[in-house]
CSV table of C-alpha atoms in Angstrom, one decimal:
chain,number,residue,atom,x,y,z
C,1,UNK,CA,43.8,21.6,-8.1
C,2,UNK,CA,46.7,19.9,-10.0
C,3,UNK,CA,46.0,16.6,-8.2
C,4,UNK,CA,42.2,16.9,-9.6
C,5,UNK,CA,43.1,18.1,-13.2
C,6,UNK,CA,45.6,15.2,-12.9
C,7,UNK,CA,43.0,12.4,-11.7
C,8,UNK,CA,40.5,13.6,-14.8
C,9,UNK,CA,42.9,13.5,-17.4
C,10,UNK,CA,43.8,9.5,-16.0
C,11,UNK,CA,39.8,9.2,-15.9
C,12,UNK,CA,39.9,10.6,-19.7
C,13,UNK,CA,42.7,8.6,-20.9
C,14,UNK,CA,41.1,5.3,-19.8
C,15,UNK,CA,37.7,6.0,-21.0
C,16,UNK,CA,39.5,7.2,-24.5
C,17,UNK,CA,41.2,3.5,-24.1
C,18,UNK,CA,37.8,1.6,-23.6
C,19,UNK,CA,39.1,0.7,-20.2
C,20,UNK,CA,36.3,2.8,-18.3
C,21,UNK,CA,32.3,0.6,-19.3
C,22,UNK,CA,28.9,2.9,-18.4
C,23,UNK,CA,28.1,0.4,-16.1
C,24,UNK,CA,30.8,1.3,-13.9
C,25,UNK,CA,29.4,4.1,-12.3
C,26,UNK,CA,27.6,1.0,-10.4
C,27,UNK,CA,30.7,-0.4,-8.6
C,28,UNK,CA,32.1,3.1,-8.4
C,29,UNK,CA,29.3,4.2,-6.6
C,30,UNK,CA,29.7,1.0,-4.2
C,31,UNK,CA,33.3,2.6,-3.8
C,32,UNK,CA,31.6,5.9,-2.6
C,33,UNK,CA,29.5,4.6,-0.1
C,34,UNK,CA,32.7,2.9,1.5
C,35,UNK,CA,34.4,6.1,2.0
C,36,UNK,CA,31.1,7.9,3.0
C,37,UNK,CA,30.2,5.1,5.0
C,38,UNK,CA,28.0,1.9,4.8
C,39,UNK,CA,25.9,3.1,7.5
C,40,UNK,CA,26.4,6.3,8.9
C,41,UNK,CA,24.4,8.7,10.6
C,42,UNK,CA,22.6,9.9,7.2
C,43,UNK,CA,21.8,6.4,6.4
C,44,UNK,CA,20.2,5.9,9.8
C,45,UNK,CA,17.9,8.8,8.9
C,46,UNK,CA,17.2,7.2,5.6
C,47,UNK,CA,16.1,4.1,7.4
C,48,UNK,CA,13.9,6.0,10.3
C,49,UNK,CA,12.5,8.0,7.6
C,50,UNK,CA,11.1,4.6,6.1
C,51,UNK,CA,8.5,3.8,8.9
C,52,UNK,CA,5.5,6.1,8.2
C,53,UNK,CA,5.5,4.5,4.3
C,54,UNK,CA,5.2,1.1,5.7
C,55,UNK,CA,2.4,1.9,7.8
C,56,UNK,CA,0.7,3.7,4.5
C,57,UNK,CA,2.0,0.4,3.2
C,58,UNK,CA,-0.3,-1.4,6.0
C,59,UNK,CA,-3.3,1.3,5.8
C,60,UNK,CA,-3.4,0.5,2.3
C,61,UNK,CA,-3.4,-3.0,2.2
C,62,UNK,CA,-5.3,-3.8,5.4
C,63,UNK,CA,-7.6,-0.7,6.2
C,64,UNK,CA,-10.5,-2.3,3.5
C,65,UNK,CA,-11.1,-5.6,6.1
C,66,UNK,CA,-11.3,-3.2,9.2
C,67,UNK,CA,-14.5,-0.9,7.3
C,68,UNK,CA,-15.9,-4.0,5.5
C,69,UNK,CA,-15.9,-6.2,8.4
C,70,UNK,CA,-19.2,-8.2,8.2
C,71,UNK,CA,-20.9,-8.6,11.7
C,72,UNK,CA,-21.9,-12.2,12.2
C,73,UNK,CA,-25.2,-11.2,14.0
C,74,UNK,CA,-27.6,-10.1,11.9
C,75,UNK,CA,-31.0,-10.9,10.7
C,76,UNK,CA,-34.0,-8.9,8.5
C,77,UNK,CA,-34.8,-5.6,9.5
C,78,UNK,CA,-38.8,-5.5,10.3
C,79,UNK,CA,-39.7,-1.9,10.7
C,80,UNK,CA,-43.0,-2.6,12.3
C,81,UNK,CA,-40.8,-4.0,15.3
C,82,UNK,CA,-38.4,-1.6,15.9
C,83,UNK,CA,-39.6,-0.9,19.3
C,84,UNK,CA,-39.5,-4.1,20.5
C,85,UNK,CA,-36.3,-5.4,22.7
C,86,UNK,CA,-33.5,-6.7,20.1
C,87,UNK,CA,-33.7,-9.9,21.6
C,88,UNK,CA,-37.3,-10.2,20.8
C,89,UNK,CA,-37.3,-8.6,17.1
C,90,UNK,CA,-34.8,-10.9,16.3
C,91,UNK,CA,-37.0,-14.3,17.8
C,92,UNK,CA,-40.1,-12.8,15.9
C,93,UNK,CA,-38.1,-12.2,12.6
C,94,UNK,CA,-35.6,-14.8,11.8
C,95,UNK,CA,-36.5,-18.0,11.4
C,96,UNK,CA,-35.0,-21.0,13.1
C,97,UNK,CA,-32.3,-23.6,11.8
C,98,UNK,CA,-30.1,-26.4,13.1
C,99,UNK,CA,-27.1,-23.7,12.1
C,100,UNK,CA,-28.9,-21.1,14.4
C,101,UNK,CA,-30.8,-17.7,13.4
C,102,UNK,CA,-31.3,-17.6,9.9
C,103,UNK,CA,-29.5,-14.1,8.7
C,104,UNK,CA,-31.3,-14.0,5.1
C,105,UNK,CA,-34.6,-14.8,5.6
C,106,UNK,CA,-37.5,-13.7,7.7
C,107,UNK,CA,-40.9,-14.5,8.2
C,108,UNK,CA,-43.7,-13.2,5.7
C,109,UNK,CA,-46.3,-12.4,8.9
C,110,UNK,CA,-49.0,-9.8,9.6
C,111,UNK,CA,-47.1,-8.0,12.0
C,112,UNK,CA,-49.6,-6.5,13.7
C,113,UNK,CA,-51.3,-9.6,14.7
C,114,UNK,CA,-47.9,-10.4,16.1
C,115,UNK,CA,-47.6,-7.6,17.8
C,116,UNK,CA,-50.8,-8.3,19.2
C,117,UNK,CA,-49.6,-11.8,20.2
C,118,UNK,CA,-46.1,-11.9,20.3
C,119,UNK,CA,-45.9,-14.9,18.2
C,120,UNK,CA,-45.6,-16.2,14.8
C,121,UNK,CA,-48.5,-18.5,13.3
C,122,UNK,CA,-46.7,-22.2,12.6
C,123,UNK,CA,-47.5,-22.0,9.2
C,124,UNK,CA,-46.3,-18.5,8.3
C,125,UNK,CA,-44.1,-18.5,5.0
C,126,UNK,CA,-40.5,-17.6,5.0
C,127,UNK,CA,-39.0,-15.2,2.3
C,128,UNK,CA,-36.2,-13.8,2.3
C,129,UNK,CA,-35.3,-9.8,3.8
C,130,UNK,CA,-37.5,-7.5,2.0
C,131,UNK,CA,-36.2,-4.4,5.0
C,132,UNK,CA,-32.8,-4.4,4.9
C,133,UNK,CA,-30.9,-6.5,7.7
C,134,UNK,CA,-30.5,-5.1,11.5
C,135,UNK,CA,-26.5,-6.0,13.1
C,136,UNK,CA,-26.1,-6.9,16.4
C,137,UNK,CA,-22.4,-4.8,17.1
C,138,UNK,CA,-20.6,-7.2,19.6
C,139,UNK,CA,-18.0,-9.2,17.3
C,140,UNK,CA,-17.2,-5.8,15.5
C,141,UNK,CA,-17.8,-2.7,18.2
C,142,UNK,CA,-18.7,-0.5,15.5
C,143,UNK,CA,-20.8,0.7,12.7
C,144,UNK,CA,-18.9,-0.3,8.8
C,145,UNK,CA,-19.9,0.0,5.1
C,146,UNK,CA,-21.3,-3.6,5.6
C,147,UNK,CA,-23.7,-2.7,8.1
C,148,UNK,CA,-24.4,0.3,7.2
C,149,UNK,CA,-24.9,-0.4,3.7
C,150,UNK,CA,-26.5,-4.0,3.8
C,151,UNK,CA,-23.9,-5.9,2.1
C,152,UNK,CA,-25.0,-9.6,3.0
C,153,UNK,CA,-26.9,-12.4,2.1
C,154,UNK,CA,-27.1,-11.6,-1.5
C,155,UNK,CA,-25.0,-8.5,-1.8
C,156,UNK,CA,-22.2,-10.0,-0.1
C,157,UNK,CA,-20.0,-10.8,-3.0
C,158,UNK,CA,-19.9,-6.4,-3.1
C,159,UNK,CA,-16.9,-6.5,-1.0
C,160,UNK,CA,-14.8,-9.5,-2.5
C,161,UNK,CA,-15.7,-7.6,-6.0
C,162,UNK,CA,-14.1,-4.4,-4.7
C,163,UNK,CA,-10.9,-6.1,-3.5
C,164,UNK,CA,-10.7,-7.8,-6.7
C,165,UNK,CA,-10.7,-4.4,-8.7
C,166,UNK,CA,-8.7,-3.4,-5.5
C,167,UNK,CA,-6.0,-5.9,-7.6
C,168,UNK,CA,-6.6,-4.7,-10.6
C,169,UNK,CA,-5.7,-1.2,-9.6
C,170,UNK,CA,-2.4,-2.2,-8.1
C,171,UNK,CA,-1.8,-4.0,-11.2
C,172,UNK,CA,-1.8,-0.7,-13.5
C,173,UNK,CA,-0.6,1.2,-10.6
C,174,UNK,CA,2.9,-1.1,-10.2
C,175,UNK,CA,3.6,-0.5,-14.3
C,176,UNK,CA,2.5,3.3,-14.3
C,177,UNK,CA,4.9,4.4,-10.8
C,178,UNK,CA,7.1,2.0,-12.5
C,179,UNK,CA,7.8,3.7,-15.4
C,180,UNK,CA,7.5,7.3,-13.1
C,181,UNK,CA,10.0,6.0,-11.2
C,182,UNK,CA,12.3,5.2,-14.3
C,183,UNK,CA,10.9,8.4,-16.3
C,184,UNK,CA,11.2,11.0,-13.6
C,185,UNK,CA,13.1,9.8,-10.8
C,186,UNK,CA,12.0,7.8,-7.6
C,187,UNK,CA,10.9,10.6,-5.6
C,188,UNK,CA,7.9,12.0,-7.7
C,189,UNK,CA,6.9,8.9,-7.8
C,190,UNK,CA,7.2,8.4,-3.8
C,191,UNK,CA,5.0,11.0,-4.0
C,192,UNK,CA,2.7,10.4,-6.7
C,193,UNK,CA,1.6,6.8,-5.2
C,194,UNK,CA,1.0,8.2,-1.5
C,195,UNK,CA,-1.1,11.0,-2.8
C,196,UNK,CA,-2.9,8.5,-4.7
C,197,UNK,CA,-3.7,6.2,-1.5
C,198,UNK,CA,-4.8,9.2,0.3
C,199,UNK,CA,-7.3,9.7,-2.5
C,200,UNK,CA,-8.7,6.9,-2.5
C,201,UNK,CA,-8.5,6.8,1.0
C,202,UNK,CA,-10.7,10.0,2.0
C,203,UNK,CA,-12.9,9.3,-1.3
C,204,UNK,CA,-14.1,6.3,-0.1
C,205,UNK,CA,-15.7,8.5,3.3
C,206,UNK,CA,-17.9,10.0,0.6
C,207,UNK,CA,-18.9,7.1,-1.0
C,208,UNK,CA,-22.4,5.8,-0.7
C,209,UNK,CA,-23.2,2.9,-3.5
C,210,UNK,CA,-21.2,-0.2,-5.1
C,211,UNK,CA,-19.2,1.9,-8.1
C,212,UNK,CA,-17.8,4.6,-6.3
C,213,UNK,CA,-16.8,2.5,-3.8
C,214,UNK,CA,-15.3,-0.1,-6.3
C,215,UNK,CA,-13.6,3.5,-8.0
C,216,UNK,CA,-11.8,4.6,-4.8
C,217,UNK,CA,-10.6,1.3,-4.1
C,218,UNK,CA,-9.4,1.0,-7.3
C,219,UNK,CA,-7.3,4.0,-7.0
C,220,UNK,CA,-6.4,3.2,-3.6
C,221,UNK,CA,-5.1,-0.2,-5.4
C,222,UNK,CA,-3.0,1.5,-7.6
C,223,UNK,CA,-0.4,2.7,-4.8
C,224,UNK,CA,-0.6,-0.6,-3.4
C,225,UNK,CA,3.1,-1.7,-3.0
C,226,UNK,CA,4.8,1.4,-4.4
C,227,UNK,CA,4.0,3.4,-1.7
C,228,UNK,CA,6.4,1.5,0.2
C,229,UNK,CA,8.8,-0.3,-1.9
C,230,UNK,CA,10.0,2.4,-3.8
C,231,UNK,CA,11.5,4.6,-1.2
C,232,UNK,CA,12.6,1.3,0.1
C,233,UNK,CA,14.7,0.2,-2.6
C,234,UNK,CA,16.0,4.1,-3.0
C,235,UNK,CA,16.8,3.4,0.7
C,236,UNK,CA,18.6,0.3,0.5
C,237,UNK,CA,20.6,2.1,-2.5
C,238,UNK,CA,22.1,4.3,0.2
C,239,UNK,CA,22.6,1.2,2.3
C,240,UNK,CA,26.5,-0.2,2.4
C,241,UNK,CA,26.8,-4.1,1.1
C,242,UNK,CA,27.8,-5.4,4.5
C,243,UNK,CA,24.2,-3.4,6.2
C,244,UNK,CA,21.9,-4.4,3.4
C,245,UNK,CA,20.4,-7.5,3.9
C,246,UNK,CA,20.6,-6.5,7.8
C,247,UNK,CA,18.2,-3.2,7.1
C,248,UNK,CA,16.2,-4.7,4.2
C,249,UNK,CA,14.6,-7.2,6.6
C,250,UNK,CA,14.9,-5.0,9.9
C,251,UNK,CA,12.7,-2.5,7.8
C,252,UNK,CA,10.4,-4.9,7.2
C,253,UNK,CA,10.2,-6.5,10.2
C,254,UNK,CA,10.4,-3.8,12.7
C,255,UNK,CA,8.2,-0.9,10.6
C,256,UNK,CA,5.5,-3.0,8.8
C,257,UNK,CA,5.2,-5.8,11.1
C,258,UNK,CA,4.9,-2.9,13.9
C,259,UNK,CA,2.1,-1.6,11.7
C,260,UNK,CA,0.0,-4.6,11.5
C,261,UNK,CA,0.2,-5.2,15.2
C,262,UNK,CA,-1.1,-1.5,16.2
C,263,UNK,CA,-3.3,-1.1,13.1
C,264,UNK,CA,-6.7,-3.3,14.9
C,265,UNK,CA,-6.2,-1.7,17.9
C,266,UNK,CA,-6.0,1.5,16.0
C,267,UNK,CA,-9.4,0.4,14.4
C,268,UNK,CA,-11.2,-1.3,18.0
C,269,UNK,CA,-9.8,2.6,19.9
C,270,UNK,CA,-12.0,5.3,17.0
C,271,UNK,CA,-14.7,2.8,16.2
C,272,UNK,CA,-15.7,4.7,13.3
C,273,UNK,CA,-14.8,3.9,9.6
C,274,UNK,CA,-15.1,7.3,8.4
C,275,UNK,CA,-12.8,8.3,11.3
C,276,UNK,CA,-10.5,5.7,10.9
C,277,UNK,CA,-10.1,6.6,6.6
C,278,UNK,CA,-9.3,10.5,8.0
C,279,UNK,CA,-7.0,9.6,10.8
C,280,UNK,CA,-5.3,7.2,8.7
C,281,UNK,CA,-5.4,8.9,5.5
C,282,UNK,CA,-4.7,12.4,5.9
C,283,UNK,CA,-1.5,12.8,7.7
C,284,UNK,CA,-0.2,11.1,4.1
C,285,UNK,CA,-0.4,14.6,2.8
C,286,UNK,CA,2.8,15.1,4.6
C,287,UNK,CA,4.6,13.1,1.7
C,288,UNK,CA,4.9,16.6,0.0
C,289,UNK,CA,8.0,17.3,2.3
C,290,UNK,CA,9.6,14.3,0.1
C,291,UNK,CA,11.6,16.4,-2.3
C,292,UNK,CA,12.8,18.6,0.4
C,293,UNK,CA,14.1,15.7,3.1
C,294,UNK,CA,14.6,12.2,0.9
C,295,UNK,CA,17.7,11.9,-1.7
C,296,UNK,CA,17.0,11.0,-5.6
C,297,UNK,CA,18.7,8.0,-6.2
C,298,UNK,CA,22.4,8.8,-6.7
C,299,UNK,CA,22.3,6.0,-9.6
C,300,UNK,CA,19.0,6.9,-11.3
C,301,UNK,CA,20.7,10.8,-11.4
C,302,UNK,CA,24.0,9.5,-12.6
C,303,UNK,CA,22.2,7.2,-15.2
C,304,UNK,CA,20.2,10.3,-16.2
C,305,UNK,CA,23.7,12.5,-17.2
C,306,UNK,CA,22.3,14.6,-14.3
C,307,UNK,CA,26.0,14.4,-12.7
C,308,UNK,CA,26.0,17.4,-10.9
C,309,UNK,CA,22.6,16.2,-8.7
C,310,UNK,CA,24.4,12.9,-8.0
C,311,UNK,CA,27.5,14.4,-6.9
C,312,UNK,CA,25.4,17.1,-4.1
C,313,UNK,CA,23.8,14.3,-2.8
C,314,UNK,CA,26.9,12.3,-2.0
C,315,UNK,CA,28.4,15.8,-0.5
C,316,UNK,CA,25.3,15.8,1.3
C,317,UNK,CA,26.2,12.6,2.9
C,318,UNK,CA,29.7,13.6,3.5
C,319,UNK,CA,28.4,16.3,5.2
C,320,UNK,CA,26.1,14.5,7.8
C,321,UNK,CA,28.3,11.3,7.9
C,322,UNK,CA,31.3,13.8,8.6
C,323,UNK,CA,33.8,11.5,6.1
C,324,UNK,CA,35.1,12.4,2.9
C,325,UNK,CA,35.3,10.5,-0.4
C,326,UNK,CA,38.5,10.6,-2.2
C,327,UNK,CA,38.8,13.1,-5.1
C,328,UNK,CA,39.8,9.8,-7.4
C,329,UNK,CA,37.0,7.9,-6.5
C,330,UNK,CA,34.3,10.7,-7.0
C,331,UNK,CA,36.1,11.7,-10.5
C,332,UNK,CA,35.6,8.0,-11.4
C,333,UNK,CA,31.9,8.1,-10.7
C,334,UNK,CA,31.4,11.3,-12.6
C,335,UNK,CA,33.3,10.3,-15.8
C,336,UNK,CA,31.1,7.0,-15.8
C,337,UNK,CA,28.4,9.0,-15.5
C,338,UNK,CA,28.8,11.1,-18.7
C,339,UNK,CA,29.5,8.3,-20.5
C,340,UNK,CA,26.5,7.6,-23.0
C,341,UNK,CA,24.5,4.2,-22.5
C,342,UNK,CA,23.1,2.2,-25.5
C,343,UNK,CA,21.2,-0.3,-23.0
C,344,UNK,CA,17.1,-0.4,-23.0
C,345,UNK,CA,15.6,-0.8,-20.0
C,346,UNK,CA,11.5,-0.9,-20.8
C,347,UNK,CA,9.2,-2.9,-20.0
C,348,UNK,CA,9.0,-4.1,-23.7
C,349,UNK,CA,12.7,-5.2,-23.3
C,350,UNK,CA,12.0,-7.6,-20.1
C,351,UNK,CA,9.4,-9.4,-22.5
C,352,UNK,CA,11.8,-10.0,-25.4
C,353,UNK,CA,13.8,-11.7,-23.3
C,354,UNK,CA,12.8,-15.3,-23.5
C,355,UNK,CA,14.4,-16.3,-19.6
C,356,UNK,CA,13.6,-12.8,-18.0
C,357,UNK,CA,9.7,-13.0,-19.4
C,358,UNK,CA,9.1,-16.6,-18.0
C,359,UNK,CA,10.5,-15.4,-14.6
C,360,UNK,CA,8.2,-12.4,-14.4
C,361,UNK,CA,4.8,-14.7,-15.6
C,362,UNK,CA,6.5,-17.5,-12.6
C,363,UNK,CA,7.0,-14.2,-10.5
C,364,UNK,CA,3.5,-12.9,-11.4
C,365,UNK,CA,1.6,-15.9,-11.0
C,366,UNK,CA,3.2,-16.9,-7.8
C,367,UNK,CA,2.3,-13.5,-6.1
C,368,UNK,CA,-1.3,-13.6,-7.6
C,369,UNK,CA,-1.7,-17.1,-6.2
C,370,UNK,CA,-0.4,-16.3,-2.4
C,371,UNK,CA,-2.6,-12.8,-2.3
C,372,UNK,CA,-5.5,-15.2,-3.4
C,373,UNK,CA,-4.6,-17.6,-0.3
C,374,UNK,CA,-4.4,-14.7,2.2
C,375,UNK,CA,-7.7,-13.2,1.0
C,376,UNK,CA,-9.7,-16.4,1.3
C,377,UNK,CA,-8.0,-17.1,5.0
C,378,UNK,CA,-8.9,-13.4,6.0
C-alpha cells in the first residue's frame, strides 16, 4: 500500500511539474500491453472473435451481385406459347441476329396462326417485349430479383442504380458510426452497423418494386465497412507493436479472403435469394452478445475520463493472459488519463486542416475511383 501511495504521489508530482502530457496515456498504454503481453491468449480470442464480422463484411458487400445476377438467356415472354417446349418458344419469339437470339425484342405475330403453323410469316414486325421476358436458369442455377422481377433490356440500369445509392448509403453510414464510435464508444457502434446490415438484409426479402429495393440497399450500404473495420481497429488496439502488422493482414487475409472464397458456393448450394438473405443475414443478430464478450477500447475509455472501465479491462487481460502489469506502469496510465485534454477531434477539425483535408479528398477520390473499377469488372 505504501509502494502504491508512493508511486501516485511521484505520478502527481510530475504532472504538477508539466512533466506528465494527456497524450501519454498512448505510449503508457503501449507499456501495458508489454507487461500483459503483445499477444497472449486474450488477444488470440480478440483476433478469432474477428472472423464472423468479415464475413458480414463480405455478405454485405458481395451478397447484392449473387440475388441480382442477370441470366444471359432470356428472351420475351409470349403467354400464348407457354406450353410449347422452351426451345421452340424461344425460336418462335425472339428474333434472329449475327449476335444470336435477340433478348429485347420479339416478334409482333398472330400467335394463333403460329400456333397453327409453327412459324413466323417473313415479314412479321419486330417490337420490342410487351410480356415480360422468360430466363433460361443454366449460367445462374436459380431464380434472382432479376428474373423474377424483369430487370433487363430497358430496366436494366435498376440494379447499377441501387448499388449506386448502395454507395451513397455507406457514405452517410462511415460519418454517422464514425462519430458513434467517437461519441459512445466502439462497441455500440459494432453493434449499431451490424444490426443495420441485417436490416437491410432481411428487408430486402420483402421487397417487391425499384424504391424499396433501392431503400434497403441503402441501409444495407450504410454498415458497409464499419461492420468490420471498427472492431478491427479496437482489435488491433489490443494487438502488441511487434504482432500488429502480422494480425492486421492475417485478419484480412485469412477471414475475409476465406469469406469470399465460400460465399458463391454458399450462394450455388441454397439456390434461393430469399434463403440466401435469411441464412446470411440473421445469425447477425448474434452481434447483441458484443457488449458482454468484446472489450471497449482501453484508449477511447481512458480518453473519456472513464478510468475505472479502462483499468478492468486491462485486469481483464491480466487475468486470461495470466501476467501482471506493474503497479507504476498502471498508475502512469491512470494519472494520464485524468488529465484534461484541450484537443478537438471532429470531423470539422480534419477539414480546417489545409494538409489533412487534401489527404482525405486524395483518400476519398482514390477509393471512389477503385470501387468504380471493381464494379464495372464485376
Amino acid at each position: 500500500m505504501e509502494q502504491k501511495q508512493l508511486n501516485g504521489a511521484n505520478i502527481n508530482s510530475k504532472v504538477a511539474r508539466g512533466h506528465l502530457q494527456p497524450d501519454e496515456d498512448t505510449d503508457t498504454l503501449e507499456s501495458i500491453l508489454q507487461h500483459v503481453g503483445e499477444m497472449g491468449r486474450y488477444q488470440i480470442l480478440l483476433f478469432l472473435s474477428m472472423a464472423p464480422f468479415a464475413f458480414v463484411y463480405c455478405c454485405v458487400y458481395f451478397l447484392q451481385m449473387f440475388i441480382t445476377t442477370t441470366p444471359q438467356r432470356h428472351w420475351c415472354k409470349v403467354p400464348q406459347l407457354q406450353h410449347l417446349d422452351m426451345e421452340l418458344r424461344r425460336n418462335l419469339t425472339a428474333p434472329l441476329t449475327p449476335d444470336g437470339w435477340d433478348r429485347c425484342s420479339m416478334y409482333d405475330a398472330n400467335w394463333t396462326h403460329v400456333l397453327i403453323h409453327l412459324t413466323v410469316p417473313p415479314d412479321t414486325n419486330i417490337v420490342p417485349c410487351k410480356y415480360g421476358w422468360e430466363f433460361e436458369l443454366g449460367d445462374i442455377p436459380y431464380q434472382t430479383i432479376v428474373s423474377e422481377r424483369g430487370w433487363v433490356c430497358e430496366h436494366a440500369s435498376n440494379i447499377p442504380l441501387a448499388q449506386s445509392i448502395f454507395f451513397v448509403g455507406s457514405l452517410f453510414g462511415g460519418i454517422f458510426f464514425g462519430w458513434m464510435a467517437d461519441r459512445y464508444g466502439r462497441v455500440p457502434a459494432i453493434v449499431g452497423s451490424n444490426i443495420m446490415a441485417m436490416a437491410g438484409g432481411i428487408g430486402t426479402i420483402y421487397t417487391s418494386g425499384l424504391w424499396d429495393f433501392i431503400i434497403c440497399r441503402f441501409l444495407v450500404g450504410t454498415s458497409f465497412d464499419s461492420c468490420f473495420m471498427i472492431i478491427y481497429i479496437l482489435v488491433l488496439e489490443y494487438i502488441g507493436t511487434s504482432h500488429r502488422s502480422l494480425i492486421a493482414n492475417t485478419s484480412l487475409a485469412l477471414y475475409y479472403g476465406g469469406a469470399s472464397v465460400v460465399l458463391p458456393w454458399i450462394a450455388i448450394w441454397i439456390s434461393d435469394w430469399r434463403k440466401l438473405l435469411w441464412y446470411t443475414n440473421l445469425p447477425i443478430l448474434l452481434v447483441v452478445i458484443v457488449p458482454f464478450t468484446i472489450p471497449e477500447s482501453a484508449r477511447w475509455l481512458s480518453s473519456r475520463g472513464q478510468t475505472i472501465k479502462a483499468v478492468k479491462v486491462m485486469r481483464r487481460f491480466e487475468k486470461v493472459n495470466g501476467t501482471k502489469i506493474p503497479e507504476d506502469i498502471l498508475n502512469r496510465f491512470i494519472m494520464s488519463s485524468n488529465q484534461p485534454r484541450n484537443t478537438d477531434e471532429s470531423l470539422i477539425t480534419v477539414f480546417r486542416s489545409a494538409p489533412l483535408r487534401k489527404m482525405v479528398i486524395i483518400l476519398m477520390l482514390a477509393f471512389t475511383f477503385s470501387e468504380l473499377n471493381i464494379g464495372q469488372d464485376v
